[in-house]
Amino acid sequence: MSALRAVPTEGPDDDAAGHDAAVLDLALDTAPVAAPAGDTTVADELDEQGELDPRTDPESLTLCALMWSAESADTTRVATALTPGDFAGPAHAELFTIVADLITENRPHDPASVAAVIHRAGGGQKDAPLRRVLADVVTADAPAVSAAHYADIVLSQSYRRSFHIAGQRITQAAEQGPEEELFDYMVQLGRQQRAAWNRLGTFRSGGAAAGEGERS
């Protein structure tokens, strides 16, 4: 039996066992470990990406396909399934937020419309790196009909990254958490990973697989 399948599903006895209580009051969660303020910016991301070719980057390809796609069913499915947290790059996450908002509001979401949203936000020179990323994404040359295909890859990579995050939280709990709460916390993380796996499966089966969390 795989370790993931061995994770117990939530049942009626959980309340009696106190599983609904906050486990480990250490501000532990499954979000990525935040970098110190000012350490990660779009400009920093560009430096780290180096010679990254948008034509081979699933995140760039997903955004490119979404912006050029006229298939409302596919774009709506992707826009409601993915979340900014599924994107490893903060600039890509920010662009996805803009594109997804335009799609869900049934407004044009082509590159010019996305650029207009950035311009109207009044970021000025501060948004120059984001506009540069947008220009790179547009050149990814992704087929508009492939938005769901590339979104599947992004979601798959996000799912795998979530295990790295869970591992970080387990390590933090092992160092800081009361021992009587450690197992419950591990089970809690296991349930969240099971939910993430189910989300990926739902998307692959043709569903929307609505992502957890809110767009910011």
PDB file of C-alpha atoms in Angstrom:
ATOM      1  CA  MET A   1       0.000   0.000   0.000  1.00  0.00           C
ATOM      2  CA  SER A   2       1.406   3.376  -0.913  1.00  0.00           C
ATOM      3  CA  ALA A   3       2.063   5.916   1.817  1.00  0.00           C
ATOM      4  CA  LEU A   4      -0.413   8.345   0.254  1.00  0.00           C
ATOM      5  CA  ARG A   5      -3.202   5.769   0.124  1.00  0.00           C
ATOM      6  CA  ALA A   6      -2.494   4.896   3.748  1.00  0.00           C
ATOM      7  CA  VAL A   7      -3.419   8.390   4.881  1.00  0.00           C
ATOM      8  CA  PRO A   8      -6.795   8.095   6.626  1.00  0.00           C
ATOM      9  CA  THR A   9      -9.697   9.959   5.136  1.00  0.00           C
ATOM     10  CA  GLU A  10     -11.636  12.346   7.303  1.00  0.00           C
ATOM     11  CA  GLY A  11     -14.414  10.588   9.175  1.00  0.00           C
ATOM     12  CA  PRO A  12     -17.128  11.278  11.759  1.00  0.00           C
ATOM     13  CA  ASP A  13     -14.817  10.323  14.614  1.00  0.00           C
ATOM     14  CA  ASP A  14     -12.385  13.101  13.837  1.00  0.00           C
ATOM     15  CA  ASP A  15     -14.293  15.677  15.873  1.00  0.00           C
ATOM     16  CA  ALA A  16     -14.271  13.405  18.904  1.00  0.00           C
ATOM     17  CA  ALA A  17     -10.546  12.947  18.501  1.00  0.00           C
ATOM     18  CA  GLY A  18     -10.059  16.685  18.474  1.00  0.00           C
ATOM     19  CA  HIS A  19      -8.778  16.780  14.894  1.00  0.00           C
ATOM     20  CA  ASP A  20     -10.759  19.923  14.152  1.00  0.00           C
ATOM     21  CA  ALA A  21      -8.727  21.814  16.733  1.00  0.00           C
ATOM     22  CA  ALA A  22      -5.828  23.822  15.445  1.00  0.00           C
ATOM     23  CA  VAL A  23      -2.839  21.514  15.205  1.00  0.00           C
ATOM     24  CA  LEU A  24       0.502  22.987  16.179  1.00  0.00           C
ATOM     25  CA  ASP A  25      -0.077  26.614  17.055  1.00  0.00           C
ATOM     26  CA  LEU A  26       3.149  27.568  15.321  1.00  0.00           C
ATOM     27  CA  ALA A  27       1.682  29.325  12.290  1.00  0.00           C
ATOM     28  CA  LEU A  28       2.573  26.170  10.367  1.00  0.00           C
ATOM     29  CA  ASP A  29       0.757  25.779   7.094  1.00  0.00           C
ATOM     30  CA  THR A  30       1.254  24.378   3.627  1.00  0.00           C
ATOM     31  CA  ALA A  31       2.035  27.661   1.931  1.00  0.00           C
ATOM     32  CA  PRO A  32       5.541  28.084   0.570  1.00  0.00           C
ATOM     33  CA  VAL A  33       8.042  29.454   3.037  1.00  0.00           C
ATOM     34  CA  ALA A  34       7.950  33.188   2.444  1.00  0.00           C
ATOM     35  CA  ALA A  35      11.124  34.960   1.520  1.00  0.00           C
ATOM     36  CA  PRO A  36      12.091  38.048   3.518  1.00  0.00           C
ATOM     37  CA  ALA A  37      10.455  41.221   2.284  1.00  0.00           C
ATOM     38  CA  GLY A  38      12.115  42.566  -0.816  1.00  0.00           C
ATOM     39  CA  ASP A  39      14.081  39.375  -1.501  1.00  0.00           C
ATOM     40  CA  THR A  40      11.927  38.163  -4.415  1.00  0.00           C
ATOM     41  CA  THR A  41      10.824  40.537  -7.105  1.00  0.00           C
ATOM     42  CA  VAL A  42       9.890  40.201 -10.748  1.00  0.00           C
ATOM     43  CA  ALA A  43      13.263  41.696 -11.637  1.00  0.00           C
ATOM     44  CA  ASP A  44      15.007  39.107  -9.446  1.00  0.00           C
ATOM     45  CA  GLU A  45      13.024  36.388 -11.160  1.00  0.00           C
ATOM     46  CA  LEU A  46      14.195  37.596 -14.559  1.00  0.00           C
ATOM     47  CA  ASP A  47      17.800  37.417 -13.375  1.00  0.00           C
ATOM     48  CA  GLU A  48      17.272  33.893 -12.069  1.00  0.00           C
ATOM     49  CA  GLN A  49      15.555  32.724 -15.251  1.00  0.00           C
ATOM     50  CA  GLY A  50      18.542  33.665 -17.369  1.00  0.00           C
ATOM     51  CA  GLU A  51      18.116  32.135 -20.814  1.00  0.00           C
ATOM     52  CA  LEU A  52      14.784  30.449 -20.052  1.00  0.00           C
ATOM     53  CA  ASP A  53      12.995  29.999 -23.357  1.00  0.00           C
ATOM     54  CA  PRO A  54       9.242  30.726 -23.059  1.00  0.00           C
ATOM     55  CA  ARG A  55       8.643  28.172 -25.823  1.00  0.00           C
ATOM     56  CA  THR A  56       9.741  25.375 -23.493  1.00  0.00           C
ATOM     57  CA  ASP A  57       8.281  26.752 -20.258  1.00  0.00           C
ATOM     58  CA  PRO A  58       4.827  25.322 -19.390  1.00  0.00           C
ATOM     59  CA  GLU A  59       3.850  28.412 -17.382  1.00  0.00           C
ATOM     60  CA  SER A  60       4.642  30.745 -20.273  1.00  0.00           C
ATOM     61  CA  LEU A  61       2.899  28.430 -22.727  1.00  0.00           C
ATOM     62  CA  THR A  62      -0.222  28.248 -20.561  1.00  0.00           C
ATOM     63  CA  LEU A  63      -0.465  32.026 -20.296  1.00  0.00           C
ATOM     64  CA  CYS A  64       0.222  32.496 -23.998  1.00  0.00           C
ATOM     65  CA  ALA A  65      -2.441  29.974 -25.006  1.00  0.00           C
ATOM     66  CA  LEU A  66      -4.967  31.541 -22.620  1.00  0.00           C
ATOM     67  CA  MET A  67      -4.427  35.024 -24.013  1.00  0.00           C
ATOM     68  CA  TRP A  68      -4.835  33.921 -27.622  1.00  0.00           C
ATOM     69  CA  SER A  69      -7.628  31.387 -27.098  1.00  0.00           C
ATOM     70  CA  ALA A  70     -11.157  32.177 -28.228  1.00  0.00           C
ATOM     71  CA  GLU A  71     -12.571  28.937 -26.796  1.00  0.00           C
ATOM     72  CA  SER A  72     -14.497  30.195 -23.793  1.00  0.00           C
ATOM     73  CA  ALA A  73     -15.111  26.716 -22.386  1.00  0.00           C
ATOM     74  CA  ASP A  74     -11.388  25.893 -22.284  1.00  0.00           C
ATOM     75  CA  THR A  75     -10.268  29.275 -20.988  1.00  0.00           C
ATOM     76  CA  THR A  76     -12.928  29.307 -18.268  1.00  0.00           C
ATOM     77  CA  ARG A  77     -11.997  25.791 -17.216  1.00  0.00           C
ATOM     78  CA  VAL A  78      -8.313  26.692 -16.904  1.00  0.00           C
ATOM     79  CA  ALA A  79      -8.966  30.070 -15.275  1.00  0.00           C
ATOM     80  CA  THR A  80     -11.131  28.494 -12.567  1.00  0.00           C
ATOM     81  CA  ALA A  81      -8.938  25.425 -12.050  1.00  0.00           C
ATOM     82  CA  LEU A  82      -5.544  27.049 -11.602  1.00  0.00           C
ATOM     83  CA  THR A  83      -4.560  29.542  -8.926  1.00  0.00           C
ATOM     84  CA  PRO A  84      -1.635  31.970  -8.800  1.00  0.00           C
ATOM     85  CA  GLY A  85      -0.020  29.602  -6.298  1.00  0.00           C
ATOM     86  CA  ASP A  86       0.281  26.962  -9.023  1.00  0.00           C
ATOM     87  CA  PHE A  87       2.867  29.122 -10.785  1.00  0.00           C
ATOM     88  CA  ALA A  88       6.443  28.928  -9.559  1.00  0.00           C
ATOM     89  CA  GLY A  89       7.334  32.340 -10.956  1.00  0.00           C
ATOM     90  CA  PRO A  90       5.823  35.379  -9.200  1.00  0.00           C
ATOM     91  CA  ALA A  91       5.580  37.280 -12.494  1.00  0.00           C
ATOM     92  CA  HIS A  92       3.708  34.410 -14.108  1.00  0.00           C
ATOM     93  CA  ALA A  93       1.429  34.225 -11.069  1.00  0.00           C
ATOM     94  CA  GLU A  94       0.693  37.936 -11.365  1.00  0.00           C
ATOM     95  CA  LEU A  95      -0.029  37.674 -15.087  1.00  0.00           C
ATOM     96  CA  PHE A  96      -2.293  34.685 -14.492  1.00  0.00           C
ATOM     97  CA  THR A  97      -4.281  36.661 -11.938  1.00  0.00           C
ATOM     98  CA  ILE A  98      -4.899  39.382 -14.518  1.00  0.00           C
ATOM     99  CA  VAL A  99      -5.767  36.958 -17.326  1.00  0.00           C
ATOM    100  CA  ALA A 100      -8.025  34.820 -15.124  1.00  0.00           C
ATOM    101  CA  ASP A 101      -9.897  37.865 -13.836  1.00  0.00           C
ATOM    102  CA  LEU A 102     -10.522  39.058 -17.393  1.00  0.00           C
ATOM    103  CA  ILE A 103     -11.751  35.617 -18.419  1.00  0.00           C
ATOM    104  CA  THR A 104     -14.107  35.185 -15.463  1.00  0.00           C
ATOM    105  CA  GLU A 105     -15.470  38.694 -16.079  1.00  0.00           C
ATOM    106  CA  ASN A 106     -16.079  37.739 -19.726  1.00  0.00           C
ATOM    107  CA  ARG A 107     -13.830  40.534 -20.957  1.00  0.00           C
ATOM    108  CA  PRO A 108     -11.187  40.445 -23.716  1.00  0.00           C
ATOM    109  CA  HIS A 109      -8.052  38.745 -22.416  1.00  0.00           C
ATOM    110  CA  ASP A 110      -5.659  39.130 -25.335  1.00  0.00           C
ATOM    111  CA  PRO A 111      -2.123  40.453 -24.725  1.00  0.00           C
ATOM    112  CA  ALA A 112      -3.095  44.068 -25.430  1.00  0.00           C
ATOM    113  CA  SER A 113      -5.938  43.870 -22.914  1.00  0.00           C
ATOM    114  CA  VAL A 114      -3.631  42.383 -20.295  1.00  0.00           C
ATOM    115  CA  ALA A 115      -1.072  45.124 -20.945  1.00  0.00           C
ATOM    116  CA  ALA A 116      -3.833  47.705 -20.547  1.00  0.00           C
ATOM    117  CA  VAL A 117      -4.710  46.332 -17.107  1.00  0.00           C
ATOM    118  CA  ILE A 118      -1.076  46.633 -16.055  1.00  0.00           C
ATOM    119  CA  HIS A 119      -0.919  50.183 -17.416  1.00  0.00           C
ATOM    120  CA  ARG A 120      -4.144  51.246 -15.690  1.00  0.00           C
ATOM    121  CA  ALA A 121      -2.795  49.979 -12.368  1.00  0.00           C
ATOM    122  CA  GLY A 122      -0.384  52.911 -12.484  1.00  0.00           C
ATOM    123  CA  GLY A 123       2.756  51.002 -11.565  1.00  0.00           C
ATOM    124  CA  GLY A 124       4.876  53.058 -13.920  1.00  0.00           C
ATOM    125  CA  GLN A 125       8.517  52.060 -14.102  1.00  0.00           C
ATOM    126  CA  LYS A 126       7.973  49.552 -11.296  1.00  0.00           C
ATOM    127  CA  ASP A 127       5.888  47.427 -13.667  1.00  0.00           C
ATOM    128  CA  ALA A 128       8.498  47.467 -16.443  1.00  0.00           C
ATOM    129  CA  PRO A 129       9.816  43.981 -15.505  1.00  0.00           C
ATOM    130  CA  LEU A 130       6.258  42.601 -15.526  1.00  0.00           C
ATOM    131  CA  ARG A 131       5.647  44.076 -18.968  1.00  0.00           C
ATOM    132  CA  ARG A 132       8.874  42.478 -20.113  1.00  0.00           C
ATOM    133  CA  VAL A 133       7.697  39.082 -18.882  1.00  0.00           C
ATOM    134  CA  LEU A 134       4.402  39.654 -20.711  1.00  0.00           C
ATOM    135  CA  ALA A 135       6.300  40.365 -23.923  1.00  0.00           C
ATOM    136  CA  ASP A 136       8.307  37.165 -23.477  1.00  0.00           C
ATOM    137  CA  VAL A 137       5.181  35.126 -22.782  1.00  0.00           C
ATOM    138  CA  VAL A 138       3.486  36.408 -25.930  1.00  0.00           C
ATOM    139  CA  THR A 139       6.402  35.081 -27.988  1.00  0.00           C
ATOM    140  CA  ALA A 140       5.986  31.563 -26.604  1.00  0.00           C
ATOM    141  CA  ASP A 141       3.948  30.778 -29.715  1.00  0.00           C
ATOM    142  CA  ALA A 142       1.605  28.373 -27.921  1.00  0.00           C
ATOM    143  CA  PRO A 143      -1.356  27.045 -29.917  1.00  0.00           C
ATOM    144  CA  ALA A 144      -4.515  28.606 -28.531  1.00  0.00           C
ATOM    145  CA  VAL A 145      -6.215  25.204 -28.475  1.00  0.00           C
ATOM    146  CA  SER A 146      -3.553  23.823 -26.107  1.00  0.00           C
ATOM    147  CA  ALA A 147      -4.387  25.911 -23.038  1.00  0.00           C
ATOM    148  CA  ALA A 148      -5.763  22.940 -21.088  1.00  0.00           C
ATOM    149  CA  HIS A 149      -2.827  20.734 -22.092  1.00  0.00           C
ATOM    150  CA  TYR A 150      -0.233  23.180 -20.790  1.00  0.00           C
ATOM    151  CA  ALA A 151      -2.348  23.936 -17.712  1.00  0.00           C
ATOM    152  CA  ASP A 152      -2.223  20.225 -16.879  1.00  0.00           C
ATOM    153  CA  ILE A 153       1.576  20.413 -16.850  1.00  0.00           C
ATOM    154  CA  VAL A 154       1.537  23.489 -14.607  1.00  0.00           C
ATOM    155  CA  LEU A 155      -0.869  21.782 -12.217  1.00  0.00           C
ATOM    156  CA  SER A 156       1.279  18.641 -12.190  1.00  0.00           C
ATOM    157  CA  GLN A 157       4.414  20.608 -11.357  1.00  0.00           C
ATOM    158  CA  SER A 158       2.527  22.504  -8.651  1.00  0.00           C
ATOM    159  CA  TYR A 159       1.383  19.194  -7.150  1.00  0.00           C
ATOM    160  CA  ARG A 160       4.951  17.917  -6.975  1.00  0.00           C
ATOM    161  CA  ARG A 161       6.206  21.176  -5.439  1.00  0.00           C
ATOM    162  CA  SER A 162       3.566  20.842  -2.746  1.00  0.00           C
ATOM    163  CA  PHE A 163       5.405  17.769  -1.435  1.00  0.00           C
ATOM    164  CA  HIS A 164       8.571  19.820  -1.033  1.00  0.00           C
ATOM    165  CA  ILE A 165       6.518  22.372   0.910  1.00  0.00           C
ATOM    166  CA  ALA A 166       4.945  19.661   3.052  1.00  0.00           C
ATOM    167  CA  GLY A 167       8.420  18.314   3.760  1.00  0.00           C
ATOM    168  CA  GLN A 168       9.533  21.752   4.923  1.00  0.00           C
ATOM    169  CA  ARG A 169       6.551  21.945   7.268  1.00  0.00           C
ATOM    170  CA  ILE A 170       7.217  18.480   8.678  1.00  0.00           C
ATOM    171  CA  THR A 171      10.822  19.500   9.344  1.00  0.00           C
ATOM    172  CA  GLN A 172       9.664  22.700  11.029  1.00  0.00           C
ATOM    173  CA  ALA A 173       7.158  20.757  13.119  1.00  0.00           C
ATOM    174  CA  ALA A 174       9.812  18.219  14.132  1.00  0.00           C
ATOM    175  CA  GLU A 175      11.988  21.050  15.408  1.00  0.00           C
ATOM    176  CA  GLN A 176       9.337  23.246  17.048  1.00  0.00           C
ATOM    177  CA  GLY A 177       6.156  21.261  17.665  1.00  0.00           C
ATOM    178  CA  PRO A 178       4.986  19.514  20.838  1.00  0.00           C
ATOM    179  CA  GLU A 179       5.495  15.795  20.339  1.00  0.00           C
ATOM    180  CA  GLU A 180       1.887  14.936  21.196  1.00  0.00           C
ATOM    181  CA  GLU A 181       0.728  16.977  18.178  1.00  0.00           C
ATOM    182  CA  LEU A 182       3.256  15.830  15.595  1.00  0.00           C
ATOM    183  CA  PHE A 183       1.382  12.808  14.269  1.00  0.00           C
ATOM    184  CA  ASP A 184      -1.913  14.694  13.931  1.00  0.00           C
ATOM    185  CA  TYR A 185      -0.116  17.402  12.020  1.00  0.00           C
ATOM    186  CA  MET A 186       1.423  14.860   9.662  1.00  0.00           C
ATOM    187  CA  VAL A 187      -2.014  13.366   9.041  1.00  0.00           C
ATOM    188  CA  GLN A 188      -3.382  16.852   8.380  1.00  0.00           C
ATOM    189  CA  LEU A 189      -0.702  17.413   5.746  1.00  0.00           C
ATOM    190  CA  GLY A 190      -1.456  14.009   4.268  1.00  0.00           C
ATOM    191  CA  ARG A 191      -5.108  14.898   3.848  1.00  0.00           C
ATOM    192  CA  GLN A 192      -4.153  18.125   2.120  1.00  0.00           C
ATOM    193  CA  GLN A 193      -1.859  16.226  -0.253  1.00  0.00           C
ATOM    194  CA  ARG A 194      -4.650  13.773  -0.984  1.00  0.00           C
ATOM    195  CA  ALA A 195      -6.932  16.718  -1.797  1.00  0.00           C
ATOM    196  CA  ALA A 196      -4.249  18.099  -4.109  1.00  0.00           C
ATOM    197  CA  TRP A 197      -4.014  14.730  -5.877  1.00  0.00           C
ATOM    198  CA  ASN A 198      -7.795  14.602  -6.254  1.00  0.00           C
ATOM    199  CA  ARG A 199      -7.739  18.130  -7.669  1.00  0.00           C
ATOM    200  CA  LEU A 200      -5.218  17.081 -10.322  1.00  0.00           C
ATOM    201  CA  GLY A 201      -7.276  14.011 -11.146  1.00  0.00           C
ATOM    202  CA  THR A 202     -10.461  16.047 -11.477  1.00  0.00           C
ATOM    203  CA  PHE A 203      -8.807  18.399 -13.945  1.00  0.00           C
ATOM    204  CA  ARG A 204      -7.451  15.514 -15.992  1.00  0.00           C
ATOM    205  CA  SER A 205     -10.889  13.944 -16.128  1.00  0.00           C
ATOM    206  CA  GLY A 206     -12.273  17.101 -17.686  1.00  0.00           C
ATOM    207  CA  GLY A 207     -13.510  18.914 -14.599  1.00  0.00           C
ATOM    208  CA  ALA A 208     -12.654  22.379 -13.449  1.00  0.00           C
ATOM    209  CA  ALA A 209     -10.735  21.170 -10.382  1.00  0.00           C
ATOM    210  CA  ALA A 210     -11.299  24.474  -8.601  1.00  0.00           C
ATOM    211  CA  GLY A 211      -8.103  25.462  -6.888  1.00  0.00           C
ATOM    212  CA  GLU A 212      -7.818  26.064  -3.184  1.00  0.00           C
ATOM    213  CA  GLY A 213      -7.165  29.562  -1.974  1.00  0.00           C
ATOM    214  CA  GLU A 214      -8.086  32.931  -3.348  1.00  0.00           C
ATOM    215  CA  ARG A 215      -6.456  34.960  -6.032  1.00  0.00           C
ATOM    216  CA  SER A 216      -4.688  38.030  -4.823  1.00  0.00           C
TER     217      SER A 216
END
